[in-house]
Amino acid sequence: MKPRKKSQELHARASRVIPGGVDSPVRAFKSVGGEPPYIVRGKGSRIWDADGNDYIDYVGSWGPLILGHAFPSVVEAVEKANRDGASFGACTPAEAELAEAVIEAFPSMDKVRFVSSGTEATMSAIRLARAFTRRNYIIKFEGCYHGHADSLLVKAGSGVATLGIPGSAGVLDEQAKFTLALPFNNQQAVEEVFHRFKNEIACVIVEPVVGNMGCVAPRKGYLEFLRSITEQQGAVLILDEVMTGFRLSFGGAQELFNIKPDLTTLGKIIGGGLPVGAYGGRAELMDMIAPLGPVYQAGTLSGNPLAMAAGLATLRELKQHPEIYRQLEQHSAALVDGVLDAAKKKGVALTANRVGSMFTWFFQPGTVHDWDTAAKSDTQAFGKFHGAMLEHGIYLPPSQYEAMFMSAAHSESDIQQTIAAATGAL
Ligand SMILES: *Cc1c(COP(=O)(O)O)cnc(C)c1O
């Protein structure tokens, strides 16, 4: 590993003109120590920094790059779209094409609206749920992250937790009070709140498999419970599949767990690495959105041709190669178990959560099923591990409370190399 001198210079330069030198706080290395490498190139499972070091990447742009970096058909699709004009702010054919592809994969949706980020998708879905139910309160879960909209920045998982701040300054108490944050995987807490706020709860929004406090799976029956109580209580169930959509299976977590939500939010993979979000559901709800109905939501670059092209190329590849999901499962299992074995041999307390190609190694002996149990992790030990892995050429998310992602481009030898690196790093 060459010293990251150029990265350091670039970071000093960025830090003079960008707060913390980063455009999203999770990129900062504040909680793990050290300074971030500056990335100049990616191909397949690997990324290269400005000093010429290469790393096996398990961040994958925080989820979108299920095919790996610079996947040929995605690159070609974007190049072609770009030659024809990057944006028109007018109707283009690719929008309906991607919408059809999304709806086909997610039968709970009759219609879908494209936006430019996951944040916009969840924010808009909540606005729609409130308009539909004419109710004010929303339920979210501690440790779940649904983007940075004001009403959703309450107990919002990795980004805020890593920095050790409770929520965000600048969010009005008047607004935060309508957000009821409950422990994940706890049915009783949800029942109590529905009882206390009878006919006042517009929606429940949940990551069906949480990625944003590290990977945490729903307990058996938990999602079914959320489905049935929202139905009974006349509240909208929003599955936030920004991370899980097209990752856990082609039809997302809702296909895997056989749950039919009222609204679904998507992002990440459906943009193939370009900025996209989407929200969709039954026509009855979606037809309330302007111009058909009274719920206003708009975007200058929504449905952008480059982003639609990248998304379409990605979904096409996934659809044509369903075996990708089997390979992701096998590779992820081999990696997670390989590192657990190494930890056991070295007497390091490590517990792992994994669903498909999302996984986290928590530095603690206990099991992790909600925010409070995740928070028992030894973040200093994680920080040391993270730094040592980086020196071994393995790029992990710089926070204990993030999921890692396997891509279709990761090979068996990548995995063996990663296990060997972890054996040294633990
Ligand atoms: C990443 C993420 C978001 C936010 O998406 P952005 O595109 O970063 O705004 C929302 N929900 C979940 C579950 C996410 O993982």
CSV table of C-alpha atoms and ligand atoms in Angstrom, one decimal:
chain,number,residue,atom,x,y,z
A,1,MET,CA,0.0,0.0,0.0
A,2,LYS,CA,1.5,3.3,-1.1
A,3,PRO,CA,1.1,6.2,1.4
A,4,ARG,CA,-2.1,8.1,0.5
A,5,LYS,CA,-0.3,11.4,0.0
A,6,LYS,CA,-2.4,12.6,-2.9
A,7,SER,CA,-5.6,11.7,-1.1
A,8,GLN,CA,-4.5,13.7,1.9
A,9,GLU,CA,-3.8,16.7,-0.3
A,10,LEU,CA,-7.2,16.4,-2.0
A,11,HIS,CA,-8.9,16.1,1.4
A,12,ALA,CA,-7.2,19.2,2.7
A,13,ARG,CA,-8.3,21.0,-0.4
A,14,ALA,CA,-11.9,19.8,-0.2
A,15,SER,CA,-12.1,20.5,3.5
A,16,ARG,CA,-11.4,24.2,2.8
A,17,VAL,CA,-14.5,24.6,0.6
A,18,ILE,CA,-16.8,21.7,1.5
A,19,PRO,CA,-18.0,21.1,5.1
A,20,GLY,CA,-15.8,18.3,6.4
A,21,GLY,CA,-14.6,17.8,2.9
A,22,VAL,CA,-17.6,15.5,2.2
A,23,ASP,CA,-20.9,15.9,0.5
A,24,SER,CA,-22.5,13.2,2.7
A,25,PRO,CA,-21.3,12.7,6.3
A,26,VAL,CA,-21.1,8.9,6.1
A,27,ARG,CA,-18.1,9.3,3.8
A,28,ALA,CA,-16.1,11.0,6.5
A,29,PHE,CA,-13.7,8.8,8.5
A,30,LYS,CA,-14.6,10.5,11.7
A,31,SER,CA,-15.7,7.4,13.6
A,32,VAL,CA,-13.0,5.0,12.4
A,33,GLY,CA,-10.1,7.4,12.4
A,34,GLY,CA,-7.7,8.3,9.5
A,35,GLU,CA,-8.6,10.1,6.3
A,36,PRO,CA,-10.6,8.9,3.4
A,37,PRO,CA,-8.9,7.7,0.2
A,38,TYR,CA,-9.9,9.8,-2.8
A,39,ILE,CA,-11.4,7.5,-5.4
A,40,VAL,CA,-10.5,8.1,-9.1
A,41,ARG,CA,-11.7,4.9,-10.8
A,42,GLY,CA,-13.7,1.7,-10.3
A,43,LYS,CA,-14.0,-1.5,-12.3
A,44,GLY,CA,-15.9,-4.6,-11.3
A,45,SER,CA,-15.3,-5.3,-7.6
A,46,ARG,CA,-12.4,-2.9,-7.3
A,47,ILE,CA,-11.7,0.8,-6.8
A,48,TRP,CA,-8.5,2.8,-7.2
A,49,ASP,CA,-7.5,5.8,-5.1
A,50,ALA,CA,-5.6,8.9,-6.3
A,51,ASP,CA,-2.3,7.4,-5.1
A,52,GLY,CA,-2.7,4.3,-7.3
A,53,ASN,CA,-3.8,1.8,-4.5
A,54,ASP,CA,-6.6,-0.6,-5.3
A,55,TYR,CA,-9.1,-2.0,-3.0
A,56,ILE,CA,-11.8,-4.7,-3.1
A,57,ASP,CA,-14.9,-2.6,-2.5
A,58,TYR,CA,-17.8,-3.7,-0.2
A,59,VAL,CA,-19.5,-0.3,-0.2
A,60,GLY,CA,-20.6,-0.3,-3.9
A,61,SER,CA,-21.7,3.3,-3.7
A,62,TRP,CA,-23.8,2.3,-0.6
A,63,GLY,CA,-25.8,-0.2,-2.5
A,64,PRO,CA,-26.6,0.7,-6.1
A,65,LEU,CA,-23.7,-1.2,-7.7
A,66,ILE,CA,-25.0,-4.7,-7.6
A,67,LEU,CA,-23.3,-5.4,-10.9
A,68,GLY,CA,-20.0,-3.9,-9.8
A,69,HIS,CA,-18.3,-0.7,-11.0
A,70,ALA,CA,-18.5,0.5,-14.6
A,71,PHE,CA,-20.5,-2.5,-15.8
A,72,PRO,CA,-20.2,-2.5,-19.6
A,73,SER,CA,-23.9,-2.4,-20.6
A,74,VAL,CA,-24.6,0.3,-18.1
A,75,VAL,CA,-21.7,2.4,-19.3
A,76,GLU,CA,-22.8,2.0,-22.9
A,77,ALA,CA,-26.5,2.9,-22.1
A,78,VAL,CA,-25.4,6.1,-20.3
A,79,GLU,CA,-23.0,7.1,-23.0
A,80,LYS,CA,-25.7,6.7,-25.7
A,81,ALA,CA,-28.3,8.6,-23.7
A,82,ASN,CA,-25.7,11.4,-23.1
A,83,ARG,CA,-24.9,11.8,-26.8
A,84,ASP,CA,-28.7,12.3,-27.4
A,85,GLY,CA,-28.9,15.1,-24.7
A,86,ALA,CA,-28.6,14.7,-21.0
A,87,SER,CA,-31.8,16.4,-19.9
A,88,PHE,CA,-34.9,18.0,-21.4
A,89,GLY,CA,-37.3,18.6,-18.5
A,90,ALA,CA,-39.8,17.1,-21.0
A,91,CYS,CA,-41.4,13.7,-21.5
A,92,THR,CA,-39.0,11.0,-22.7
A,93,PRO,CA,-39.8,7.3,-23.6
A,94,ALA,CA,-37.4,5.7,-21.1
A,95,GLU,CA,-39.5,6.9,-18.2
A,96,ALA,CA,-42.4,4.6,-19.0
A,97,GLU,CA,-40.0,1.8,-19.9
A,98,LEU,CA,-38.3,1.9,-16.5
A,99,ALA,CA,-41.7,2.3,-14.8
A,100,GLU,CA,-43.0,-0.8,-16.5
A,101,ALA,CA,-39.9,-2.7,-15.5
A,102,VAL,CA,-40.2,-1.7,-11.9
A,103,ILE,CA,-44.0,-2.4,-11.7
A,104,GLU,CA,-43.4,-5.8,-13.3
A,105,ALA,CA,-41.0,-6.7,-10.5
A,106,PHE,CA,-43.1,-5.2,-7.8
A,107,PRO,CA,-46.7,-6.4,-8.2
A,108,SER,CA,-47.8,-4.2,-5.2
A,109,MET,CA,-47.4,-1.1,-7.5
A,110,ASP,CA,-49.9,0.0,-10.1
A,111,LYS,CA,-48.0,3.2,-10.7
A,112,VAL,CA,-44.6,4.7,-9.8
A,113,ARG,CA,-43.2,8.2,-9.8
A,114,PHE,CA,-39.5,8.8,-10.3
A,115,VAL,CA,-37.6,11.3,-8.3
A,116,SER,CA,-33.8,12.0,-7.9
A,117,SER,CA,-33.0,10.4,-4.5
A,118,GLY,CA,-34.2,8.0,-1.9
A,119,THR,CA,-34.8,11.0,0.4
A,120,GLU,CA,-37.3,12.5,-2.0
A,121,ALA,CA,-39.0,9.2,-2.4
A,122,THR,CA,-39.7,8.6,1.3
A,123,MET,CA,-40.5,12.3,1.9
A,124,SER,CA,-43.1,12.2,-0.9
A,125,ALA,CA,-44.5,8.8,0.1
A,126,ILE,CA,-45.1,10.2,3.6
A,127,ARG,CA,-46.8,13.3,2.2
A,128,LEU,CA,-49.0,11.1,0.1
A,129,ALA,CA,-49.8,8.8,3.1
A,130,ARG,CA,-50.8,11.9,5.2
A,131,ALA,CA,-53.0,13.2,2.4
A,132,PHE,CA,-54.6,9.9,1.8
A,133,THR,CA,-55.5,9.2,5.5
A,134,ARG,CA,-55.9,12.9,6.5
A,135,ARG,CA,-53.8,12.0,9.6
A,136,ASN,CA,-50.7,13.6,11.0
A,137,TYR,CA,-48.6,11.0,12.9
A,138,ILE,CA,-46.1,8.7,11.4
A,139,ILE,CA,-44.4,5.6,12.9
A,140,LYS,CA,-40.7,4.9,12.1
A,141,PHE,CA,-38.2,2.6,13.9
A,142,GLU,CA,-35.1,3.5,15.8
A,143,GLY,CA,-32.0,2.9,13.7
A,144,CYS,CA,-33.9,2.9,10.4
A,145,TYR,CA,-32.8,5.6,8.0
A,146,HIS,CA,-35.2,6.9,5.4
A,147,GLY,CA,-33.2,9.9,4.0
A,148,HIS,CA,-32.7,13.3,5.6
A,149,ALA,CA,-36.2,14.9,5.3
A,150,ASP,CA,-37.1,16.8,8.6
A,151,SER,CA,-39.8,14.4,9.8
A,152,LEU,CA,-37.6,11.4,9.2
A,153,LEU,CA,-34.4,12.5,11.0
A,154,VAL,CA,-35.5,11.2,14.3
A,155,LYS,CA,-33.4,8.3,15.6
A,156,ALA,CA,-32.2,7.8,12.1
A,157,GLY,CA,-29.5,5.2,12.3
A,158,SER,CA,-25.9,5.1,11.0
A,159,GLY,CA,-25.1,8.5,9.7
A,160,VAL,CA,-26.4,10.4,12.8
A,161,ALA,CA,-25.4,7.7,15.2
A,162,THR,CA,-21.9,7.5,13.9
A,163,LEU,CA,-21.5,11.2,14.7
A,164,GLY,CA,-23.1,10.7,18.1
A,165,ILE,CA,-25.8,13.3,17.6
A,166,PRO,CA,-29.4,12.5,18.6
A,167,GLY,CA,-31.1,13.7,15.6
A,168,SER,CA,-30.5,16.9,13.8
A,169,ALA,CA,-30.4,20.6,14.8
A,170,GLY,CA,-32.8,22.7,12.7
A,171,VAL,CA,-35.7,20.2,12.8
A,172,LEU,CA,-38.6,21.8,14.6
A,173,ASP,CA,-40.0,20.2,17.7
A,174,GLU,CA,-43.4,20.9,16.2
A,175,GLN,CA,-42.5,18.7,13.3
A,176,ALA,CA,-40.5,16.0,15.1
A,177,LYS,CA,-43.4,15.5,17.5
A,178,PHE,CA,-45.4,13.9,14.7
A,179,THR,CA,-42.8,11.2,14.3
A,180,LEU,CA,-43.1,8.3,16.7
A,181,ALA,CA,-39.9,6.4,16.8
A,182,LEU,CA,-40.2,2.9,18.1
A,183,PRO,CA,-37.9,-0.1,18.7
A,184,PHE,CA,-37.6,-2.3,15.6
A,185,ASN,CA,-38.8,-5.9,15.9
A,186,ASN,CA,-41.0,-5.1,18.9
A,187,GLN,CA,-44.7,-5.7,18.2
A,188,GLN,CA,-46.0,-4.5,21.6
A,189,ALA,CA,-44.5,-1.0,21.1
A,190,VAL,CA,-46.4,-0.7,17.8
A,191,GLU,CA,-49.7,-2.0,19.3
A,192,GLU,CA,-49.4,0.5,22.2
A,193,VAL,CA,-48.9,3.5,20.0
A,194,PHE,CA,-51.8,2.6,17.7
A,195,HIS,CA,-53.9,2.4,20.8
A,196,ARG,CA,-52.8,5.7,22.2
A,197,PHE,CA,-53.0,7.6,18.9
A,198,LYS,CA,-56.2,5.9,17.7
A,199,ASN,CA,-57.1,7.2,14.2
A,200,GLU,CA,-54.2,9.6,14.1
A,201,ILE,CA,-51.5,7.5,12.5
A,202,ALA,CA,-51.1,8.1,8.8
A,203,CYS,CA,-48.4,5.5,8.1
A,204,VAL,CA,-45.7,3.1,9.3
A,205,ILE,CA,-42.5,3.4,7.3
A,206,VAL,CA,-39.9,0.6,7.7
A,207,GLU,CA,-36.8,-0.8,6.1
A,208,PRO,CA,-38.0,-4.4,5.7
A,209,VAL,CA,-34.5,-5.6,6.3
A,210,VAL,CA,-32.6,-2.8,8.0
A,211,GLY,CA,-29.3,-1.7,6.5
A,212,ASN,CA,-28.8,1.5,8.3
A,213,MET,CA,-28.0,0.3,11.8
A,214,GLY,CA,-25.9,-2.4,10.3
A,215,CYS,CA,-27.8,-5.3,8.8
A,216,VAL,CA,-30.7,-6.3,10.9
A,217,ALA,CA,-33.4,-8.8,9.8
A,218,PRO,CA,-37.0,-8.7,10.8
A,219,ARG,CA,-38.0,-11.3,13.3
A,220,LYS,CA,-40.3,-14.1,11.9
A,221,GLY,CA,-43.8,-12.7,11.6
A,222,TYR,CA,-42.8,-9.1,12.3
A,223,LEU,CA,-43.5,-7.7,8.8
A,224,GLU,CA,-46.7,-9.7,8.6
A,225,PHE,CA,-47.7,-8.1,11.9
A,226,LEU,CA,-47.0,-4.6,10.5
A,227,ARG,CA,-49.0,-5.4,7.5
A,228,SER,CA,-52.0,-6.6,9.4
A,229,ILE,CA,-52.1,-3.9,12.1
A,230,THR,CA,-51.8,-1.1,9.5
A,231,GLU,CA,-54.6,-2.6,7.6
A,232,GLN,CA,-56.8,-2.9,10.7
A,233,GLN,CA,-56.0,0.6,11.7
A,234,GLY,CA,-56.5,2.3,8.4
A,235,ALA,CA,-52.8,3.4,8.2
A,236,VAL,CA,-50.6,3.2,5.1
A,237,LEU,CA,-47.7,0.7,5.2
A,238,ILE,CA,-44.6,2.0,3.4
A,239,LEU,CA,-41.8,-0.4,2.8
A,240,ASP,CA,-38.7,1.6,2.3
A,241,GLU,CA,-36.9,-0.7,-0.2
A,242,VAL,CA,-34.4,2.0,-1.3
A,243,MET,CA,-31.6,-0.4,-0.2
A,244,THR,CA,-33.4,-3.8,-0.5
A,245,GLY,CA,-35.2,-3.3,-3.8
A,246,PHE,CA,-33.7,-5.5,-6.5
A,247,ARG,CA,-31.0,-6.5,-4.0
A,248,LEU,CA,-32.5,-9.2,-1.8
A,249,SER,CA,-34.4,-10.5,-4.8
A,250,PHE,CA,-35.5,-9.0,-8.1
A,251,GLY,CA,-38.8,-8.1,-6.4
A,252,GLY,CA,-37.1,-6.9,-3.3
A,253,ALA,CA,-37.8,-7.8,0.4
A,254,GLN,CA,-41.5,-7.8,-0.3
A,255,GLU,CA,-41.1,-10.7,-2.7
A,256,LEU,CA,-38.7,-12.5,-0.3
A,257,PHE,CA,-41.1,-12.1,2.7
A,258,ASN,CA,-44.3,-12.1,0.6
A,259,ILE,CA,-45.6,-8.8,2.0
A,260,LYS,CA,-47.8,-6.4,0.0
A,261,PRO,CA,-47.3,-2.9,1.2
A,262,ASP,CA,-49.5,0.1,0.2
A,263,LEU,CA,-46.5,2.2,-0.9
A,264,THR,CA,-42.9,1.2,-1.7
A,265,THR,CA,-39.9,3.5,-2.0
A,266,LEU,CA,-37.0,2.6,-4.2
A,267,GLY,CA,-33.6,4.2,-5.1
A,268,LYS,CA,-30.0,3.0,-5.3
A,269,ILE,CA,-30.1,-0.1,-7.7
A,270,ILE,CA,-32.9,1.4,-9.9
A,271,GLY,CA,-30.5,4.2,-10.8
A,272,GLY,CA,-27.6,1.9,-11.7
A,273,GLY,CA,-25.2,4.4,-10.0
A,274,LEU,CA,-26.9,7.5,-11.1
A,275,PRO,CA,-29.2,9.7,-8.9
A,276,VAL,CA,-32.7,8.1,-8.8
A,277,GLY,CA,-35.4,7.4,-6.4
A,278,ALA,CA,-39.0,6.3,-6.9
A,279,TYR,CA,-42.2,5.7,-5.0
A,280,GLY,CA,-45.1,3.7,-6.1
A,281,GLY,CA,-48.2,1.8,-5.0
A,282,ARG,CA,-51.9,1.2,-5.7
A,283,ALA,CA,-53.5,3.5,-8.3
A,284,GLU,CA,-56.0,4.7,-5.6
A,285,LEU,CA,-53.0,6.3,-3.8
A,286,MET,CA,-50.8,7.3,-6.7
A,287,ASP,CA,-53.6,9.1,-8.5
A,288,MET,CA,-53.7,11.6,-5.7
A,289,ILE,CA,-50.4,13.0,-6.9
A,290,ALA,CA,-50.3,16.1,-9.1
A,291,PRO,CA,-51.3,16.6,-11.9
A,292,LEU,CA,-54.1,14.0,-11.2
A,293,GLY,CA,-54.7,15.0,-7.6
A,294,PRO,CA,-53.9,17.5,-4.8
A,295,VAL,CA,-50.6,16.1,-3.5
A,296,TYR,CA,-47.8,18.2,-5.1
A,297,GLN,CA,-44.4,16.7,-5.9
A,298,ALA,CA,-42.1,17.7,-8.7
A,299,GLY,CA,-38.4,17.6,-9.8
A,300,THR,CA,-36.4,19.4,-12.6
A,301,LEU,CA,-34.3,16.3,-13.2
A,302,SER,CA,-36.8,13.7,-12.2
A,303,GLY,CA,-36.9,10.8,-14.7
A,304,ASN,CA,-33.6,12.1,-16.1
A,305,PRO,CA,-32.6,10.3,-19.4
A,306,LEU,CA,-29.1,9.3,-18.2
A,307,ALA,CA,-30.5,7.9,-14.9
A,308,MET,CA,-33.3,6.1,-16.6
A,309,ALA,CA,-30.8,4.5,-19.1
A,310,ALA,CA,-28.5,3.4,-16.3
A,311,GLY,CA,-31.4,1.9,-14.3
A,312,LEU,CA,-32.9,0.1,-17.3
A,313,ALA,CA,-29.6,-1.4,-18.2
A,314,THR,CA,-29.1,-2.6,-14.7
A,315,LEU,CA,-32.5,-4.1,-14.3
A,316,ARG,CA,-32.2,-5.8,-17.7
A,317,GLU,CA,-29.0,-7.5,-16.7
A,318,LEU,CA,-30.5,-8.7,-13.4
A,319,LYS,CA,-33.6,-10.0,-15.1
A,320,GLN,CA,-31.7,-11.8,-17.8
A,321,HIS,CA,-29.4,-13.4,-15.2
A,322,PRO,CA,-31.5,-14.4,-12.2
A,323,GLU,CA,-28.6,-16.7,-11.2
A,324,ILE,CA,-26.8,-13.6,-10.0
A,325,TYR,CA,-28.9,-13.7,-6.8
A,326,ARG,CA,-27.8,-17.3,-6.1
A,327,GLN,CA,-24.2,-16.4,-6.6
A,328,LEU,CA,-24.6,-13.3,-4.3
A,329,GLU,CA,-26.1,-15.5,-1.6
A,330,GLN,CA,-23.2,-18.1,-1.8
A,331,HIS,CA,-20.4,-15.6,-2.0
A,332,SER,CA,-21.9,-13.5,0.9
A,333,ALA,CA,-22.3,-16.6,3.1
A,334,ALA,CA,-18.8,-17.7,2.4
A,335,LEU,CA,-17.3,-14.3,3.2
A,336,VAL,CA,-19.4,-13.7,6.4
A,337,ASP,CA,-18.7,-17.2,7.7
A,338,GLY,CA,-15.1,-17.1,6.8
A,339,VAL,CA,-14.5,-14.0,8.8
A,340,LEU,CA,-16.6,-15.3,11.7
A,341,ASP,CA,-14.4,-18.4,11.8
A,342,ALA,CA,-11.2,-16.3,11.8
A,343,ALA,CA,-12.6,-14.2,14.7
A,344,LYS,CA,-13.4,-17.4,16.6
A,345,LYS,CA,-9.9,-18.7,16.2
A,346,LYS,CA,-8.4,-15.4,17.4
A,347,GLY,CA,-10.8,-15.1,20.3
A,348,VAL,CA,-12.4,-11.9,19.0
A,349,ALA,CA,-16.1,-11.4,20.0
A,350,LEU,CA,-17.8,-10.9,16.7
A,351,THR,CA,-21.4,-11.5,15.7
A,352,ALA,CA,-22.7,-11.3,12.1
A,353,ASN,CA,-26.0,-10.5,10.6
A,354,ARG,CA,-26.7,-11.2,6.9
A,355,VAL,CA,-29.6,-11.3,4.6
A,356,GLY,CA,-28.6,-12.2,1.0
A,357,SER,CA,-25.9,-9.8,-0.1
A,358,MET,CA,-26.3,-7.3,2.8
A,359,PHE,CA,-24.3,-8.0,5.9
A,360,THR,CA,-22.6,-6.6,9.0
A,361,TRP,CA,-20.0,-7.9,11.4
A,362,PHE,CA,-20.8,-6.4,14.8
A,363,PHE,CA,-17.9,-6.2,17.3
A,364,GLN,CA,-19.7,-7.8,20.2
A,365,PRO,CA,-20.7,-11.2,21.6
A,366,GLY,CA,-24.5,-10.6,21.7
A,367,THR,CA,-27.1,-10.9,19.0
A,368,VAL,CA,-28.3,-7.8,17.2
A,369,HIS,CA,-32.0,-7.4,16.5
A,370,ASP,CA,-32.7,-3.7,17.0
A,371,TRP,CA,-30.9,-0.3,17.6
A,372,ASP,CA,-30.3,-0.9,21.3
A,373,THR,CA,-28.5,-4.2,20.7
A,374,ALA,CA,-26.6,-2.8,17.7
A,375,ALA,CA,-25.4,0.1,19.9
A,376,LYS,CA,-23.6,-2.4,22.3
A,377,SER,CA,-21.0,-2.9,19.6
A,378,ASP,CA,-17.4,-1.9,20.3
A,379,THR,CA,-17.0,0.8,17.8
A,380,GLN,CA,-13.3,1.3,18.7
A,381,ALA,CA,-12.6,-2.3,17.8
A,382,PHE,CA,-14.5,-1.8,14.5
A,383,GLY,CA,-12.5,1.4,13.8
A,384,LYS,CA,-9.2,-0.6,14.2
A,385,PHE,CA,-10.5,-3.4,12.0
A,386,HIS,CA,-11.6,-0.9,9.4
A,387,GLY,CA,-8.2,0.8,9.3
A,388,ALA,CA,-6.3,-2.5,9.1
A,389,MET,CA,-8.6,-3.8,6.3
A,390,LEU,CA,-8.0,-0.6,4.4
A,391,GLU,CA,-4.2,-1.2,4.7
A,392,HIS,CA,-4.8,-4.8,3.4
A,393,GLY,CA,-6.7,-3.4,0.3
A,394,ILE,CA,-10.2,-4.0,1.5
A,395,TYR,CA,-12.6,-1.0,1.4
A,396,LEU,CA,-15.4,-1.3,4.0
A,397,PRO,CA,-18.0,1.3,5.0
A,398,PRO,CA,-16.4,3.7,7.6
A,399,SER,CA,-19.0,2.9,10.3
A,400,GLN,CA,-19.9,0.0,12.5
A,401,TYR,CA,-23.6,0.8,11.8
A,402,GLU,CA,-23.6,0.2,8.0
A,403,ALA,CA,-24.4,-2.8,5.9
A,404,MET,CA,-21.8,-4.1,3.5
A,405,PHE,CA,-22.7,-5.2,0.0
A,406,MET,CA,-21.5,-8.0,-2.2
A,407,SER,CA,-21.7,-7.4,-6.0
A,408,ALA,CA,-22.0,-9.8,-8.9
A,409,ALA,CA,-18.5,-8.8,-9.8
A,410,HIS,CA,-16.9,-10.1,-6.6
A,411,SER,CA,-15.1,-13.4,-7.4
A,412,GLU,CA,-14.2,-16.3,-5.2
A,413,SER,CA,-10.6,-15.1,-5.1
A,414,ASP,CA,-11.8,-11.7,-4.0
A,415,ILE,CA,-13.6,-13.4,-1.1
A,416,GLN,CA,-10.6,-15.5,-0.2
A,417,GLN,CA,-8.4,-12.4,-0.3
A,418,THR,CA,-10.8,-10.6,2.0
A,419,ILE,CA,-11.0,-13.5,4.5
A,420,ALA,CA,-7.2,-13.6,4.6
A,421,ALA,CA,-7.0,-9.8,5.1
A,422,ALA,CA,-9.6,-10.1,7.9
A,423,THR,CA,-7.6,-12.9,9.6
A,424,GLY,CA,-4.7,-10.5,9.7
A,425,ALA,CA,-6.8,-7.5,10.7
A,426,LEU,CA,-8.7,-9.0,13.6
B,1,LIG,C1,-30.0,5.3,1.1
B,1,LIG,C2,-31.4,5.2,1.7
B,1,LIG,C3,-32.3,6.3,1.7
B,1,LIG,C4,-31.9,7.6,1.2
B,1,LIG,O1,-31.6,7.6,-0.2
B,1,LIG,P1,-30.7,8.8,-0.8
B,1,LIG,O2,-30.7,8.5,-2.2
B,1,LIG,O3,-29.4,8.8,-0.1
B,1,LIG,O4,-31.5,10.1,-0.5
B,1,LIG,C5,-33.6,6.0,2.1
B,1,LIG,N1,-33.9,4.9,2.7
B,1,LIG,C6,-33.1,3.8,2.8
B,1,LIG,C7,-33.5,2.5,3.3
B,1,LIG,C8,-31.8,4.0,2.3
B,1,LIG,O5,-30.9,2.9,2.4
